[in-house]
Amino acid sequence: MSVTIENPRSPYTRPRVGGLNIEKWGWIYMRVSGVVLVVLIFGHLFVNLMLGTGVHQIDFAFVGGKWSDPFWQWWDTIMLWLAMIHGANGMRTIVNDYVRKVQVARVLKVALFASAAILIILGTLVAFTFDPCPAGAPADLVASFCPVS
Ligand code: HEM
């Protein structure tokens, strides 16, 4: 039995969207977002786990305090967007590489896109609208550090 391997130099048309070579830009995105994610993820872990009393300081008030500062709102939002798009695009590559059935691959890629989009939208909303002490909430439902109105 013999197997014919396609000539790697044979012409291959890469998918283009509006003149853009999306596979090339997806490849570049993985490298660039990877470098930025190293800074964002290790900065996130260092601040949450190494500074102050470390892991013992993490509670509702700690998160509320961080998200009252636009710096951490943007830090976490950029980390969320970069990591979700990076993870979803990486999974898309794995689906392209390993899933043989075109219909199954399509369903998986639609599911990947939808779950990434939903998590990005919800996460961004939470980071920018989180209010640890909502005005008018019943006193027994808000955190102990909130001024009871
Ligand atoms: C420290 C931060 C990170 C760095 C430096 C990094 C770097 C990379 C690079 C360079 C690739 C491309 C590999 C290739 O094309 O052969 C990649 C692929 C991938 N990354 Fe990341 N990444 C990071 C964080 C993440 C996170 C947080 C996720 C999940 C949300 C993730 C999920 C993936 C997946 C699923 C792939 C595809 C793997 C494959 O093609 O076999 N990565 N990563």
PDB file of C-alpha atoms and ligand atoms in Angstrom, residues 27 30-39 41-42 82-94 97-98, ligand 1:
ATOM      1  CA  TRP A  27      -1.225  33.128  13.754  1.00  0.00           C
ATOM      2  CA  MET A  30      -1.619  34.021  18.993  1.00  0.00           C
ATOM      3  CA  ARG A  31       2.010  35.153  19.350  1.00  0.00           C
ATOM      4  CA  VAL A  32       1.306  38.786  20.217  1.00  0.00           C
ATOM      5  CA  SER A  33      -1.546  38.010  22.657  1.00  0.00           C
ATOM      6  CA  GLY A  34       0.644  35.292  24.223  1.00  0.00           C
ATOM      7  CA  VAL A  35       3.358  37.843  25.045  1.00  0.00           C
ATOM      8  CA  VAL A  36       0.840  40.351  26.496  1.00  0.00           C
ATOM      9  CA  LEU A  37      -0.928  37.562  28.440  1.00  0.00           C
ATOM     10  CA  VAL A  38       2.328  36.585  30.175  1.00  0.00           C
ATOM     11  CA  VAL A  39       2.483  40.120  31.652  1.00  0.00           C
ATOM     12  CA  ILE A  41      -1.605  36.820  33.953  1.00  0.00           C
ATOM     13  CA  PHE A  42       1.577  36.906  36.059  1.00  0.00           C
ATOM     14  CA  LEU A  82      -7.165  38.570  24.968  1.00  0.00           C
ATOM     15  CA  ALA A  83      -7.424  35.190  26.753  1.00  0.00           C
ATOM     16  CA  MET A  84     -10.933  34.362  25.465  1.00  0.00           C
ATOM     17  CA  ILE A  85     -10.081  35.201  21.843  1.00  0.00           C
ATOM     18  CA  HIS A  86      -6.699  33.439  22.194  1.00  0.00           C
ATOM     19  CA  GLY A  87      -8.286  30.321  23.735  1.00  0.00           C
ATOM     20  CA  ALA A  88     -11.174  30.194  21.248  1.00  0.00           C
ATOM     21  CA  ASN A  89      -8.886  30.728  18.258  1.00  0.00           C
ATOM     22  CA  GLY A  90      -6.505  28.054  19.574  1.00  0.00           C
ATOM     23  CA  MET A  91      -9.418  25.607  19.936  1.00  0.00           C
ATOM     24  CA  ARG A  92     -10.542  26.538  16.389  1.00  0.00           C
ATOM     25  CA  THR A  93      -7.084  25.512  15.157  1.00  0.00           C
ATOM     26  CA  ILE A  94      -7.365  22.180  16.994  1.00  0.00           C
ATOM     27  CA  ASP A  97      -6.565  19.989  12.583  1.00  0.00           C
ATOM     28  CA  TYR A  98      -8.430  17.018  14.057  1.00  0.00           C
TER      29      TYR A  98
HETATM   30  C1  HEM B   1       0.899  32.867  29.583  1.00  0.00           C
HETATM   31  C2  HEM B   1       0.078  33.164  28.602  1.00  0.00           C
HETATM   32  C3  HEM B   1       0.020  32.407  27.277  1.00  0.00           C
HETATM   33  C4  HEM B   1       0.981  32.282  26.307  1.00  0.00           C
HETATM   34  C5  HEM B   1       2.403  32.836  26.318  1.00  0.00           C
HETATM   35  C6  HEM B   1       0.414  31.490  25.232  1.00  0.00           C
HETATM   36  C7  HEM B   1       1.043  31.206  24.017  1.00  0.00           C
HETATM   37  C8  HEM B   1       0.501  30.461  22.991  1.00  0.00           C
HETATM   38  C9  HEM B   1       1.055  30.300  21.649  1.00  0.00           C
HETATM   39  C10 HEM B   1       2.360  30.920  21.160  1.00  0.00           C
HETATM   40  C11 HEM B   1       0.231  29.473  20.964  1.00  0.00           C
HETATM   41  C12 HEM B   1       0.394  28.987  19.506  1.00  0.00           C
HETATM   42  C13 HEM B   1       0.994  27.604  19.492  1.00  0.00           C
HETATM   43  C14 HEM B   1       1.137  27.069  18.073  1.00  0.00           C
HETATM   44  O1  HEM B   1       0.615  27.683  17.115  1.00  0.00           O
HETATM   45  O2  HEM B   1       1.763  26.015  17.915  1.00  0.00           O
HETATM   46  C15 HEM B   1      -0.847  29.104  21.835  1.00  0.00           C
HETATM   47  C16 HEM B   1      -1.862  28.254  21.508  1.00  0.00           C
HETATM   48  C17 HEM B   1      -2.974  28.008  22.286  1.00  0.00           C
HETATM   49  N1  HEM B   1      -3.293  28.635  23.478  1.00  0.00           N
HETATM   50 FE1  HEM B   1      -2.092  29.877  24.513  1.00  0.00          FE
HETATM   51  N2  HEM B   1      -0.860  31.139  25.573  1.00  0.00           N
HETATM   52  C18 HEM B   1      -1.136  31.676  26.824  1.00  0.00           C
HETATM   53  C19 HEM B   1      -2.326  31.584  27.523  1.00  0.00           C
HETATM   54  C20 HEM B   1      -3.427  30.838  27.117  1.00  0.00           C
HETATM   55  C21 HEM B   1      -4.716  30.830  27.810  1.00  0.00           C
HETATM   56  C22 HEM B   1      -5.052  31.642  29.077  1.00  0.00           C
HETATM   57  C23 HEM B   1      -5.510  29.966  27.116  1.00  0.00           C
HETATM   58  C24 HEM B   1      -6.940  29.567  27.393  1.00  0.00           C
HETATM   59  C25 HEM B   1      -7.886  30.504  27.564  1.00  0.00           C
HETATM   60  C26 HEM B   1      -4.729  29.424  26.008  1.00  0.00           C
HETATM   61  C27 HEM B   1      -5.191  28.504  25.075  1.00  0.00           C
HETATM   62  C28 HEM B   1      -4.501  28.127  23.928  1.00  0.00           C
HETATM   63  C29 HEM B   1      -4.975  27.142  22.970  1.00  0.00           C
HETATM   64  C30 HEM B   1      -6.289  26.334  23.075  1.00  0.00           C
HETATM   65  C31 HEM B   1      -4.008  27.071  21.951  1.00  0.00           C
HETATM   66  C32 HEM B   1      -4.016  26.164  20.702  1.00  0.00           C
HETATM   67  C33 HEM B   1      -3.102  24.993  20.975  1.00  0.00           C
HETATM   68  C34 HEM B   1      -2.743  24.241  19.704  1.00  0.00           C
HETATM   69  O3  HEM B   1      -2.788  24.809  18.592  1.00  0.00           O
HETATM   70  O4  HEM B   1      -2.363  23.055  19.824  1.00  0.00           O
HETATM   71  N3  HEM B   1      -3.474  29.978  26.033  1.00  0.00           N
HETATM   72  N4  HEM B   1      -0.661  29.720  23.060  1.00  0.00           N
END
